[in-house]
PDB file of C-alpha atoms and ligand atoms in Angstrom:
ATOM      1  CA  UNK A 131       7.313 -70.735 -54.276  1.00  0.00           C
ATOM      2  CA  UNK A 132       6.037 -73.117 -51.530  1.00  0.00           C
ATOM      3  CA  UNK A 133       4.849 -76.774 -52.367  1.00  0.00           C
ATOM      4  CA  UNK A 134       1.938 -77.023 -50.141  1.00  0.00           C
ATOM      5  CA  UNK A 135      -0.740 -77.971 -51.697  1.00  0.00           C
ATOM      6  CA  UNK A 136      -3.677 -76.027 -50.660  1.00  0.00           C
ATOM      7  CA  UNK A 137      -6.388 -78.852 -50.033  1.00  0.00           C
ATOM      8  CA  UNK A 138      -3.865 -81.253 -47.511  1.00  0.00           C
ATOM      9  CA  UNK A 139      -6.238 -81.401 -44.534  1.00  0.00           C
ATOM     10  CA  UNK A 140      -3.354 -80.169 -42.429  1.00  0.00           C
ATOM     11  CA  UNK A 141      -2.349 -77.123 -44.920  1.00  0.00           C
ATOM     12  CA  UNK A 142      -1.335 -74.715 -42.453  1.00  0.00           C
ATOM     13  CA  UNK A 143       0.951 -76.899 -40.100  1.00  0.00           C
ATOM     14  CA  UNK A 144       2.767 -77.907 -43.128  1.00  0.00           C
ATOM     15  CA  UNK A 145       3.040 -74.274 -44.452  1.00  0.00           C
ATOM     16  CA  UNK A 146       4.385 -73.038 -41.699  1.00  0.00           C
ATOM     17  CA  UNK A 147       6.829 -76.316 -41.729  1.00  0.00           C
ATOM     18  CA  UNK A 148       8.064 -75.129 -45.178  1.00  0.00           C
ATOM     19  CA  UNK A 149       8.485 -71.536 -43.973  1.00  0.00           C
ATOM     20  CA  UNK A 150      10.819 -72.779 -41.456  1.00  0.00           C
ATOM     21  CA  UNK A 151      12.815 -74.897 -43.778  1.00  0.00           C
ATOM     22  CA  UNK A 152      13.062 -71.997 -46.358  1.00  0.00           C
ATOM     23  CA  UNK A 153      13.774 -69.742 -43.172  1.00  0.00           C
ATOM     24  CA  UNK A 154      16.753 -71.795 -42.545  1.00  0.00           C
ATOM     25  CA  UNK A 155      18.019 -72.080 -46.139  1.00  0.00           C
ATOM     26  CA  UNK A 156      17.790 -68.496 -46.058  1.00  0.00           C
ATOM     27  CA  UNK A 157      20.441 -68.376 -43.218  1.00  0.00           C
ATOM     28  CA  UNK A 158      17.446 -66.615 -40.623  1.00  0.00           C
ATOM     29  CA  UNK A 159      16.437 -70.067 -38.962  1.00  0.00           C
ATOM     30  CA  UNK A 160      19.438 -72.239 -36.825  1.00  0.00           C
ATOM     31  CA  UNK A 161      19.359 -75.545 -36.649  1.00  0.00           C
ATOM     32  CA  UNK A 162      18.061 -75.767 -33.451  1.00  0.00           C
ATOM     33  CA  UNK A 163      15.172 -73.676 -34.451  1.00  0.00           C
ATOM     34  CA  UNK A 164      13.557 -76.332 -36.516  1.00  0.00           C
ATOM     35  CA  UNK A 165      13.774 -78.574 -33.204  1.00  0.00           C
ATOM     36  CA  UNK A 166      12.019 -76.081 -31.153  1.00  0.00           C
ATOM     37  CA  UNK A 167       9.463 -76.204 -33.868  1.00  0.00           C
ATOM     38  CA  UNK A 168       8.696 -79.899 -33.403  1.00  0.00           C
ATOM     39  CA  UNK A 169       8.007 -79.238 -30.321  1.00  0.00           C
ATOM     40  CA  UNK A 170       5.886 -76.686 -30.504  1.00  0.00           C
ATOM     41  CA  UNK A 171       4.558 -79.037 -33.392  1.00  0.00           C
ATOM     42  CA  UNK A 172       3.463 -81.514 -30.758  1.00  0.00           C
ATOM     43  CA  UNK A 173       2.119 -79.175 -28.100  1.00  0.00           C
ATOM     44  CA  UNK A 174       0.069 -77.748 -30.910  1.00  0.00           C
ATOM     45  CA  UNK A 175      -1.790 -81.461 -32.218  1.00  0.00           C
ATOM     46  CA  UNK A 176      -2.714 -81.470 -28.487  1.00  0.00           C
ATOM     47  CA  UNK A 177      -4.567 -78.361 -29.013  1.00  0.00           C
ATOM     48  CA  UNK A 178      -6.555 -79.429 -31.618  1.00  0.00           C
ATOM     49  CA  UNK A 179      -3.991 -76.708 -33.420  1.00  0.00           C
ATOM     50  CA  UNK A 180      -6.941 -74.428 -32.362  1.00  0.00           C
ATOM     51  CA  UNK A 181      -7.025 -71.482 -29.729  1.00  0.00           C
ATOM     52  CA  UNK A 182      -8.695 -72.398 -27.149  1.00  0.00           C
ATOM     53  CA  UNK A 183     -10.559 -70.022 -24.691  1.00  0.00           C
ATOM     54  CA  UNK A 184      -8.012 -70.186 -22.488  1.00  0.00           C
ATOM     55  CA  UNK A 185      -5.272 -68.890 -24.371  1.00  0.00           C
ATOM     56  CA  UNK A 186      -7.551 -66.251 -26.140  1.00  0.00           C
ATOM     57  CA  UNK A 187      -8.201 -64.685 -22.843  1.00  0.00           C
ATOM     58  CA  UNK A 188      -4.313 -64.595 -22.124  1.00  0.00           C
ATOM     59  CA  UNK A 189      -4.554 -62.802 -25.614  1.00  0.00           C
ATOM     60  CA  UNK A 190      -6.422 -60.398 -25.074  1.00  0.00           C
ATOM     61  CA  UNK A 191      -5.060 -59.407 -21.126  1.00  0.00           C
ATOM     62  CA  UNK A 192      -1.652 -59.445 -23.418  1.00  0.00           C
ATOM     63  CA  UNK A 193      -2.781 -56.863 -25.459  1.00  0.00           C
ATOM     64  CA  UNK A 194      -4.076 -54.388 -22.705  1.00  0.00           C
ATOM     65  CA  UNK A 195      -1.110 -54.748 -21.258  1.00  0.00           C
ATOM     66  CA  UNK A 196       1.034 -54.084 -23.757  1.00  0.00           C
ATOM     67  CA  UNK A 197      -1.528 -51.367 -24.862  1.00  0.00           C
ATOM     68  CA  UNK A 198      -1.196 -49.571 -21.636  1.00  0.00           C
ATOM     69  CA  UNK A 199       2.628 -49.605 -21.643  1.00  0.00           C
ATOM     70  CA  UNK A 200       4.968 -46.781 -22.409  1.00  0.00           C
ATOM     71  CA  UNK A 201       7.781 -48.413 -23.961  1.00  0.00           C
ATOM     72  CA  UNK A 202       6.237 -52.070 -25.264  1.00  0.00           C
ATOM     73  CA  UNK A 203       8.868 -54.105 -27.192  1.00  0.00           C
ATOM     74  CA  UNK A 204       8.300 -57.589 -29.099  1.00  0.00           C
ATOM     75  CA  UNK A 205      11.326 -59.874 -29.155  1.00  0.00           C
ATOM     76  CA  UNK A 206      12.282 -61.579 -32.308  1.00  0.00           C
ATOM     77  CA  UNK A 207      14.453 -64.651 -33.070  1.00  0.00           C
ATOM     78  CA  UNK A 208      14.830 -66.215 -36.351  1.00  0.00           C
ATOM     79  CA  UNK A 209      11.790 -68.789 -35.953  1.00  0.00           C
ATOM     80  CA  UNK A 210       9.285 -66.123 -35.436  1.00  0.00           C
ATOM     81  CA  UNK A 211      10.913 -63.929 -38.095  1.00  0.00           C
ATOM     82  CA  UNK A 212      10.473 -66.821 -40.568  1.00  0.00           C
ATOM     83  CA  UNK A 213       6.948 -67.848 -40.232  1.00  0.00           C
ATOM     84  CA  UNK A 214       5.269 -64.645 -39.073  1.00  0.00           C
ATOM     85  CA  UNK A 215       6.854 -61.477 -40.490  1.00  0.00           C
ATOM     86  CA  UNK A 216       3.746 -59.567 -42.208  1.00  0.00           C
ATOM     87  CA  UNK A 217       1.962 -59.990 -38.742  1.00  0.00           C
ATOM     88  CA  UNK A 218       5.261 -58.613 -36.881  1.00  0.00           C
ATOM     89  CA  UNK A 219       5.510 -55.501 -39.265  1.00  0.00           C
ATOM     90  CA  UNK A 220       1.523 -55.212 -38.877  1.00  0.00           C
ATOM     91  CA  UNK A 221       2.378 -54.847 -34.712  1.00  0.00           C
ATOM     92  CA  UNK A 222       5.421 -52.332 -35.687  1.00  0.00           C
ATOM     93  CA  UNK A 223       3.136 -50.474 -37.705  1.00  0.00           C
ATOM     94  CA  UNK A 224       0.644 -49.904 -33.893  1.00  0.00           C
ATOM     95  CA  UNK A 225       3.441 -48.867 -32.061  1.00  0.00           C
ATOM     96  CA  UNK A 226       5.403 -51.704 -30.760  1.00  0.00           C
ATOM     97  CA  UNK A 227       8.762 -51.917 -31.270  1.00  0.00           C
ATOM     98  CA  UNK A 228      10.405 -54.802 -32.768  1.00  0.00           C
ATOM     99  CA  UNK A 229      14.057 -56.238 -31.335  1.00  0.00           C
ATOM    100  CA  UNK A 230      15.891 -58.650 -33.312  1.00  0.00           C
ATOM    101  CA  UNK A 231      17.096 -60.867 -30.082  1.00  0.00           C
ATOM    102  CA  UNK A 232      18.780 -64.137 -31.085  1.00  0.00           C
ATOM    103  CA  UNK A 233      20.310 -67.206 -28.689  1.00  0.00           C
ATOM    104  CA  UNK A 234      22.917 -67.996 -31.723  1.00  0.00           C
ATOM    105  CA  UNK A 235      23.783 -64.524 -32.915  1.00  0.00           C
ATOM    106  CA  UNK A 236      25.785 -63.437 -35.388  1.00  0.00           C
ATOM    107  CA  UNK A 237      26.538 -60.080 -36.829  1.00  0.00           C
ATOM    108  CA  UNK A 238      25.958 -61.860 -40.586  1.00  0.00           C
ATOM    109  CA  UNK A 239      22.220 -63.289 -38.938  1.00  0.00           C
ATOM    110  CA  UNK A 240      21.130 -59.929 -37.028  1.00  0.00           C
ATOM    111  CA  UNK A 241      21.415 -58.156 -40.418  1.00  0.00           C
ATOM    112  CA  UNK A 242      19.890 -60.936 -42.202  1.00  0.00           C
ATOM    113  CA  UNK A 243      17.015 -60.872 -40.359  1.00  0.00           C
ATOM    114  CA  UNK A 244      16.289 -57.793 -40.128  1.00  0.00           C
ATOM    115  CA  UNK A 245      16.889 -57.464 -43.919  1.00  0.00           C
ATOM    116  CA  UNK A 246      14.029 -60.085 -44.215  1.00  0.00           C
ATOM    117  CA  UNK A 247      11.950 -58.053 -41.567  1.00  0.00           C
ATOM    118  CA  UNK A 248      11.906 -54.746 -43.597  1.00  0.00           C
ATOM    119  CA  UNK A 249      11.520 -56.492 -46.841  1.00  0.00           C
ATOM    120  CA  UNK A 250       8.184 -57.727 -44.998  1.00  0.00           C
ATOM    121  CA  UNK A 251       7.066 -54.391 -43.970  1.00  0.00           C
ATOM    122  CA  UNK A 252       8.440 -54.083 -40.278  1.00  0.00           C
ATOM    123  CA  UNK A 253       9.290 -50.581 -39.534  1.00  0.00           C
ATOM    124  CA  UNK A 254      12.603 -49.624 -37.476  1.00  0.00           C
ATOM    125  CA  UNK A 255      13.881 -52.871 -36.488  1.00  0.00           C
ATOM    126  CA  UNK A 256      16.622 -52.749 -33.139  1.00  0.00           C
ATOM    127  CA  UNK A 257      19.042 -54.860 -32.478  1.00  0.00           C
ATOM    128  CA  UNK A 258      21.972 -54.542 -34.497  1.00  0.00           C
ATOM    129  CA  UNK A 259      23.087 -52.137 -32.139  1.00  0.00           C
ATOM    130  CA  UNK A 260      23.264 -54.006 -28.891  1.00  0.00           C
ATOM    131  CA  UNK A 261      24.958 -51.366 -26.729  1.00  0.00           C
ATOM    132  CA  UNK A 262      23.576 -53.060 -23.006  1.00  0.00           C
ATOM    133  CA  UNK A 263      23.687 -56.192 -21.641  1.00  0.00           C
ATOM    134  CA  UNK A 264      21.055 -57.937 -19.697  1.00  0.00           C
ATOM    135  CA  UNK A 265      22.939 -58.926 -16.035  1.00  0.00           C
ATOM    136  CA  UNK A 266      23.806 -62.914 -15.099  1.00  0.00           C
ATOM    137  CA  UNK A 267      22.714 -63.876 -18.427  1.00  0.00           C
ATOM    138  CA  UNK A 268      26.069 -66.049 -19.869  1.00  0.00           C
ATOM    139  CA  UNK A 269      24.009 -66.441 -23.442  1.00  0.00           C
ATOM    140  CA  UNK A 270      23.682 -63.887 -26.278  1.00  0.00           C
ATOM    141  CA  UNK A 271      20.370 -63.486 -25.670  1.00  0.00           C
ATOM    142  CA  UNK A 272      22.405 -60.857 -23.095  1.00  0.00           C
ATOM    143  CA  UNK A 273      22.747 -58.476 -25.752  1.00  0.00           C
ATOM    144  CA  UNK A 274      20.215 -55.784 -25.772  1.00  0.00           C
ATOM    145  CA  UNK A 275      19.562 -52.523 -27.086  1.00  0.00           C
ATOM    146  CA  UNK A 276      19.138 -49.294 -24.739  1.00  0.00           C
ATOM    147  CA  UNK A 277      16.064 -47.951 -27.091  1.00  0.00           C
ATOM    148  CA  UNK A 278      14.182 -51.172 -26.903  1.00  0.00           C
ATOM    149  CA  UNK A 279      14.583 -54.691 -24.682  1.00  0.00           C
ATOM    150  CA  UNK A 280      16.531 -52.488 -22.157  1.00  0.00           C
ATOM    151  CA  UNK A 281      14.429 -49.809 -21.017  1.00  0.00           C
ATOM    152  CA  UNK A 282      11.765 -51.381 -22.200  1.00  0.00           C
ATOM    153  CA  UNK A 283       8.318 -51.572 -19.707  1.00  0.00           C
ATOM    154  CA  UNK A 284       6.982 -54.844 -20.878  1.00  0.00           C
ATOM    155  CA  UNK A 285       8.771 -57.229 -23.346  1.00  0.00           C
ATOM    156  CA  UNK A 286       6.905 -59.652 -25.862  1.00  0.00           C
ATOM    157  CA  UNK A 287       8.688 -63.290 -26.023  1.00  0.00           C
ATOM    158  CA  UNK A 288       7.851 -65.445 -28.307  1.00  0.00           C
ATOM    159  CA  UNK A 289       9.332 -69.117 -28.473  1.00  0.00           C
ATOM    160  CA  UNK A 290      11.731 -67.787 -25.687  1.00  0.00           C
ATOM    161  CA  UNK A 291      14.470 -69.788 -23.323  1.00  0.00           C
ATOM    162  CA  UNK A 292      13.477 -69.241 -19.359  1.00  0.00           C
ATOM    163  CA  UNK A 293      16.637 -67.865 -18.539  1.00  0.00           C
ATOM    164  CA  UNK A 294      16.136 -65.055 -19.629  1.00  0.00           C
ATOM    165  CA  UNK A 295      12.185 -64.430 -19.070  1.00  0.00           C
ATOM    166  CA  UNK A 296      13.521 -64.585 -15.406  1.00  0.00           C
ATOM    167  CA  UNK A 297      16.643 -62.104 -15.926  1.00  0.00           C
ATOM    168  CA  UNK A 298      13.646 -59.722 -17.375  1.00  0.00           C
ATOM    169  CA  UNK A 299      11.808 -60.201 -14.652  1.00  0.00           C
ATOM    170  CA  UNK A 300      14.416 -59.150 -12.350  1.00  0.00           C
ATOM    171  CA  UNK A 301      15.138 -56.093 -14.468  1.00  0.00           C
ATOM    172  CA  UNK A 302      11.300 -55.057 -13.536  1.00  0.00           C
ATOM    173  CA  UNK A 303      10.201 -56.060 -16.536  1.00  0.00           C
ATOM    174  CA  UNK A 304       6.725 -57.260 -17.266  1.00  0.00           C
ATOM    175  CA  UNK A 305       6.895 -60.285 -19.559  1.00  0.00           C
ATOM    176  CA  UNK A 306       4.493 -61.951 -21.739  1.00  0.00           C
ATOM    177  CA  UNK A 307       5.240 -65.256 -23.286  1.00  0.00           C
ATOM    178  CA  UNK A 308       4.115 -67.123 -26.525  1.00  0.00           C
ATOM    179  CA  UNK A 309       5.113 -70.500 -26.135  1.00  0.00           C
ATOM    180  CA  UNK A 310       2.876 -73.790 -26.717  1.00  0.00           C
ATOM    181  CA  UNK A 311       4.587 -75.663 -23.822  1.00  0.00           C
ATOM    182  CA  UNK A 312       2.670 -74.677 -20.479  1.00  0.00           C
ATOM    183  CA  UNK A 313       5.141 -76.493 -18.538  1.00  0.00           C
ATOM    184  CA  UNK A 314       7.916 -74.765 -19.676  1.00  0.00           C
ATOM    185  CA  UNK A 315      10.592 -72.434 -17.349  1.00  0.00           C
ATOM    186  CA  UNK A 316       9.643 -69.023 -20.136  1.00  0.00           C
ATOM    187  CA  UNK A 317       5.863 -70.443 -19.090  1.00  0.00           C
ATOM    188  CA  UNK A 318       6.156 -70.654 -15.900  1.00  0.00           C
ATOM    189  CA  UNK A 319       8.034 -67.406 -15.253  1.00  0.00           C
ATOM    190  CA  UNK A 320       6.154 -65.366 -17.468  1.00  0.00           C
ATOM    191  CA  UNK A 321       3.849 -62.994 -16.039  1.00  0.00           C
ATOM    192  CA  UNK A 322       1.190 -63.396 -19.069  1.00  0.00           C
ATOM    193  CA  UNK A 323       1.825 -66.778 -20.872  1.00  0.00           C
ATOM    194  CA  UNK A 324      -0.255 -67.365 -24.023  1.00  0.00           C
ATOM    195  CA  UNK A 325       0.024 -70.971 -24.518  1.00  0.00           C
ATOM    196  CA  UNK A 326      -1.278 -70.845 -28.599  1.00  0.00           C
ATOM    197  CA  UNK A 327       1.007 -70.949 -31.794  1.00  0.00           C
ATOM    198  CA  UNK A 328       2.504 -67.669 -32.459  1.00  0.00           C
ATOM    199  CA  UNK A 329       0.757 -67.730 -35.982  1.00  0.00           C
ATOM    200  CA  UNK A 330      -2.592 -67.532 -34.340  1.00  0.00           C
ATOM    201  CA  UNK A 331      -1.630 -65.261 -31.125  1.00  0.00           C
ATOM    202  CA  UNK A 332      -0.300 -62.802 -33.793  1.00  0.00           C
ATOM    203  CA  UNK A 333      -3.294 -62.667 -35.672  1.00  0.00           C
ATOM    204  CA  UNK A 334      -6.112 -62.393 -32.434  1.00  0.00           C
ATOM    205  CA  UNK A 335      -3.531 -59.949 -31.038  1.00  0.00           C
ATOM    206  CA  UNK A 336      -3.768 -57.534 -33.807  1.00  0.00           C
ATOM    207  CA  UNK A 337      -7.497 -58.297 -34.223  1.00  0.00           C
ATOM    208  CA  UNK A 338      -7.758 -57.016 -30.612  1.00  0.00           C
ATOM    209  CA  UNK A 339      -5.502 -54.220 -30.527  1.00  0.00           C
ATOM    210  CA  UNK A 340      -8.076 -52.772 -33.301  1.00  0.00           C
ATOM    211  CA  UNK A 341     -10.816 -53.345 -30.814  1.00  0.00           C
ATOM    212  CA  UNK A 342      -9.385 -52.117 -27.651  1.00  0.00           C
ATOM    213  CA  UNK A 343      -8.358 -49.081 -29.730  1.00  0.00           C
ATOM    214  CA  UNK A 344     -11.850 -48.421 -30.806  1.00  0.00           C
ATOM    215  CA  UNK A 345     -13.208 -48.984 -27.306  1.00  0.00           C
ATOM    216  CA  UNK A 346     -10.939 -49.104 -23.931  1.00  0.00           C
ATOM    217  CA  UNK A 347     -13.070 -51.100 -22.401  1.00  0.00           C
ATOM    218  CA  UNK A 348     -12.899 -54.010 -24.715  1.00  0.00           C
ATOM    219  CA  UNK A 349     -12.573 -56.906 -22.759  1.00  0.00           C
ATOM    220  CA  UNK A 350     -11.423 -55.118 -19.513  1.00  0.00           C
ATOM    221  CA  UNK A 351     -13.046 -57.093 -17.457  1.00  0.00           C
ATOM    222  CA  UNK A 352     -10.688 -60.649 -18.956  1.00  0.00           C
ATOM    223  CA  UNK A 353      -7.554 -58.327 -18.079  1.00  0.00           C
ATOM    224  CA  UNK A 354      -8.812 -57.063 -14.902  1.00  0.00           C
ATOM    225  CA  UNK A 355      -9.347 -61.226 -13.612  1.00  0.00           C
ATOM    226  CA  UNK A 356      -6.514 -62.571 -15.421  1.00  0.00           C
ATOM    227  CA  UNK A 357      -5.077 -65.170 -13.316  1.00  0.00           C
ATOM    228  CA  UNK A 358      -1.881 -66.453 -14.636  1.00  0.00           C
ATOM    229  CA  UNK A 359      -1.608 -69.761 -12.602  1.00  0.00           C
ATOM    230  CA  UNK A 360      -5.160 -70.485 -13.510  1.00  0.00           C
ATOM    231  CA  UNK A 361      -4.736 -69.838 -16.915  1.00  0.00           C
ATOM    232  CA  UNK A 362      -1.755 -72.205 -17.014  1.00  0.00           C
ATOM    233  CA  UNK A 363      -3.323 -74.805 -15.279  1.00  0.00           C
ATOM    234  CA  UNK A 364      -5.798 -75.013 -17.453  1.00  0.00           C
ATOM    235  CA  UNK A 365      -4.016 -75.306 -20.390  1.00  0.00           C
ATOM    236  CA  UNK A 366      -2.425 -78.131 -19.130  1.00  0.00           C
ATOM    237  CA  UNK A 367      -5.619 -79.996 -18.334  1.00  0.00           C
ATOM    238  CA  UNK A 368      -6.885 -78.892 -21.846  1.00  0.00           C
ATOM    239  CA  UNK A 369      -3.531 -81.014 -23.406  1.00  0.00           C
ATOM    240  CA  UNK A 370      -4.041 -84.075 -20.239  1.00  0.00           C
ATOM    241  CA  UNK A 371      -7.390 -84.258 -21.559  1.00  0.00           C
ATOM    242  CA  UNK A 372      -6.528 -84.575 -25.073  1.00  0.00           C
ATOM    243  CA  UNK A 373      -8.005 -83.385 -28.560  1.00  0.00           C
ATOM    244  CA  UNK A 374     -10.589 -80.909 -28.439  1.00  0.00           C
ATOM    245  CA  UNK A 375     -10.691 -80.536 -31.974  1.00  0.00           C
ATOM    246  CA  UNK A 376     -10.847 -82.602 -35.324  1.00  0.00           C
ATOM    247  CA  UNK A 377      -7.830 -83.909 -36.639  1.00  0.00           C
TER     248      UNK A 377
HETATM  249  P1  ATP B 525      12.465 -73.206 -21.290  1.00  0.00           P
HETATM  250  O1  ATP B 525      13.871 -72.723 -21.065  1.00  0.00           O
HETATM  251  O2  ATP B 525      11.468 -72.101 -21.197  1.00  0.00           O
HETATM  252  O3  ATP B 525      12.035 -74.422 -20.469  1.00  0.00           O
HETATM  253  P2  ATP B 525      12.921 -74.674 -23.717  1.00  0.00           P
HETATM  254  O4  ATP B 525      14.347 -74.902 -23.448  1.00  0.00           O
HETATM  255  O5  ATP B 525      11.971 -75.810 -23.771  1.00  0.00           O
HETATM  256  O6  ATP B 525      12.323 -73.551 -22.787  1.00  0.00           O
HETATM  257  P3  ATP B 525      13.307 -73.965 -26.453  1.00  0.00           P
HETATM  258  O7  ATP B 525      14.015 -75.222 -26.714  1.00  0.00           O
HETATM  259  O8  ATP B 525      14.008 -72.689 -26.724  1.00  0.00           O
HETATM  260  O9  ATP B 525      12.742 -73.834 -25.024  1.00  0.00           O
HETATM  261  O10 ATP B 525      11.951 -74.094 -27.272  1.00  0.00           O
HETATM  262  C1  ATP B 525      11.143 -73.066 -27.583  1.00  0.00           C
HETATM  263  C2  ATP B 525       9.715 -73.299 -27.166  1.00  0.00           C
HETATM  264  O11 ATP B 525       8.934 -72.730 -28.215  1.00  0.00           O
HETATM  265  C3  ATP B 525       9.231 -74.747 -26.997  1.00  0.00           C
HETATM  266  O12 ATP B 525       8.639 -74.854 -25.730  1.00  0.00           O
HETATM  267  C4  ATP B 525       8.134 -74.927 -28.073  1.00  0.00           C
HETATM  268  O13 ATP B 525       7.014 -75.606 -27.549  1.00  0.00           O
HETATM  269  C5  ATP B 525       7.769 -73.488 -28.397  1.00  0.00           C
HETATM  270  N1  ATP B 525       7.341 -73.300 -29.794  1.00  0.00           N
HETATM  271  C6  ATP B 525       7.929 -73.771 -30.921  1.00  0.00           C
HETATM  272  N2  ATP B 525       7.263 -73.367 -32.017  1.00  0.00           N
HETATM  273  C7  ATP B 525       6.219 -72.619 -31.576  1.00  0.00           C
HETATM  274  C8  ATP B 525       5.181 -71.899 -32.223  1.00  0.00           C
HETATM  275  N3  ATP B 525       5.044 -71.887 -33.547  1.00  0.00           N
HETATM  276  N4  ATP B 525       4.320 -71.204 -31.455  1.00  0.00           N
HETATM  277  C9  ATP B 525       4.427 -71.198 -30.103  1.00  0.00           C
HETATM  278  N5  ATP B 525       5.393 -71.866 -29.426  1.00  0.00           N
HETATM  279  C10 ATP B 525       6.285 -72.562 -30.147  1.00  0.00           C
END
């Protein structure tokens, strides 16, 4: 049962706080994880912890890209398993397969997450069977499997480390990022980088996928422009600017 109560003006931050926490009692989340999360934390009070246009047009190019791909994987470490889990099995569910990819891995926190993953409706979950390895990577975000990360046309990252947004990259790989820092290396490297919380991307994502399904040419024309640099840029004036919402 989570504490929250439901009228605390900032309901959802705190929510997704407790998810975390239980995440790591649970053995899914590392310690490190919740640190990453204050970060993201503050990156997201800058936003108002609203999308903004900005990253809801590096939504939706996301999504026809990863809607036009052949073999379109989402990466999953233990933070984004913890807090988002219904929307990850709702993207499993469209086609996109999901790869349990962790930078502290264990054999005991691979199954335990993908335990937690099924339990929460995610169908086919890789990564327990990590039979490649992702070159000049030193990490064990190296270990890959062949079915998904590996021959995969365009990979999903949330809350990812640059390293290895680069090594992707390399591999021919057409990344997409979720990560609230724009100034980060994963940012910077990406070739799509949705600067929003990975609560909210997940939700417009799936909202869109729906659309684009029902009509191709959906916001076509946002894909077709999408300027990466520009987008990032303006993120970052967006956050040097301050709040642009109520808080
Ligand atoms: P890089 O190597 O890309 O420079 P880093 O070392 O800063 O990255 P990590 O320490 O792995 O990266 O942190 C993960 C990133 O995830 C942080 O930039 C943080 O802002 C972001 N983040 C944390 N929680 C969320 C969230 N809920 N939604 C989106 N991004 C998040």
């Amino acid at each position: 049962m989570l504490s929250v109560p439901e009228d605390h003006p900032r309901y959802e931050s705190l929510l997704l706080r407790e998810r975390l926490v239980r995440g790591f009692e649970m053995g899914l989340v590392v310690e490190a994880g919740l640190i990453a999360h204050g970060r993201g934390e503050a990156f997201d009070y800058l936003l108002g912890e609203e999308t903004v246009e900005w990253a809801d047009r590096a939504t939706l190019a996301a999504v026809h890209c990863m809607y036009r791909s052949e073999n379109p994987v989402l990466s999953v470490n233990g933070n984004v398993a913890a807090v988002v889990p219904d929307l990850v099995g709702e993207l499993s569910r469209r086609g996109i397969k999901v790869e349990v990819n962790l930078f502290h891995r264990s054999e005991e926190r691979v199954k335990k997450i993908i335990s937690f993953l099924r339990e929460h409706g995610v169908i086919d979950v890789l990564g327990e069977d990590t039979d490649m390895l992702i070159n000049d990577l030193s990490h064990d975000r190296a270990y890959v499997s062949e079915e998904g990360i590996y021959s995969a046309d365009t990979v999903l990252v949330p809350l990812e480390d640059g390293d290895r947004v680069q090594a992707l990259r390399e591999m021919g790989k057409t990344v997409i990022s979720i990560d609230l820092n724009p100034l980060s290396r994963t940012s910077k490297t990406a070739d799509i980088s949705i600067v929003d919380n990975v609560v909210r991307v997940l939700k417009n994502f799936n909202k869109y996928w729906m659309r684009v399904e029902e009509d191709g040419s959906f916001g076509i024309d946002v894909y077709k422009s999408f300027d990466n640099e520009e987008n990032l840029r303006k993120m970052e004036e967006i956050m040097r600017g301050g709040f642009v919402g109520d808080n």
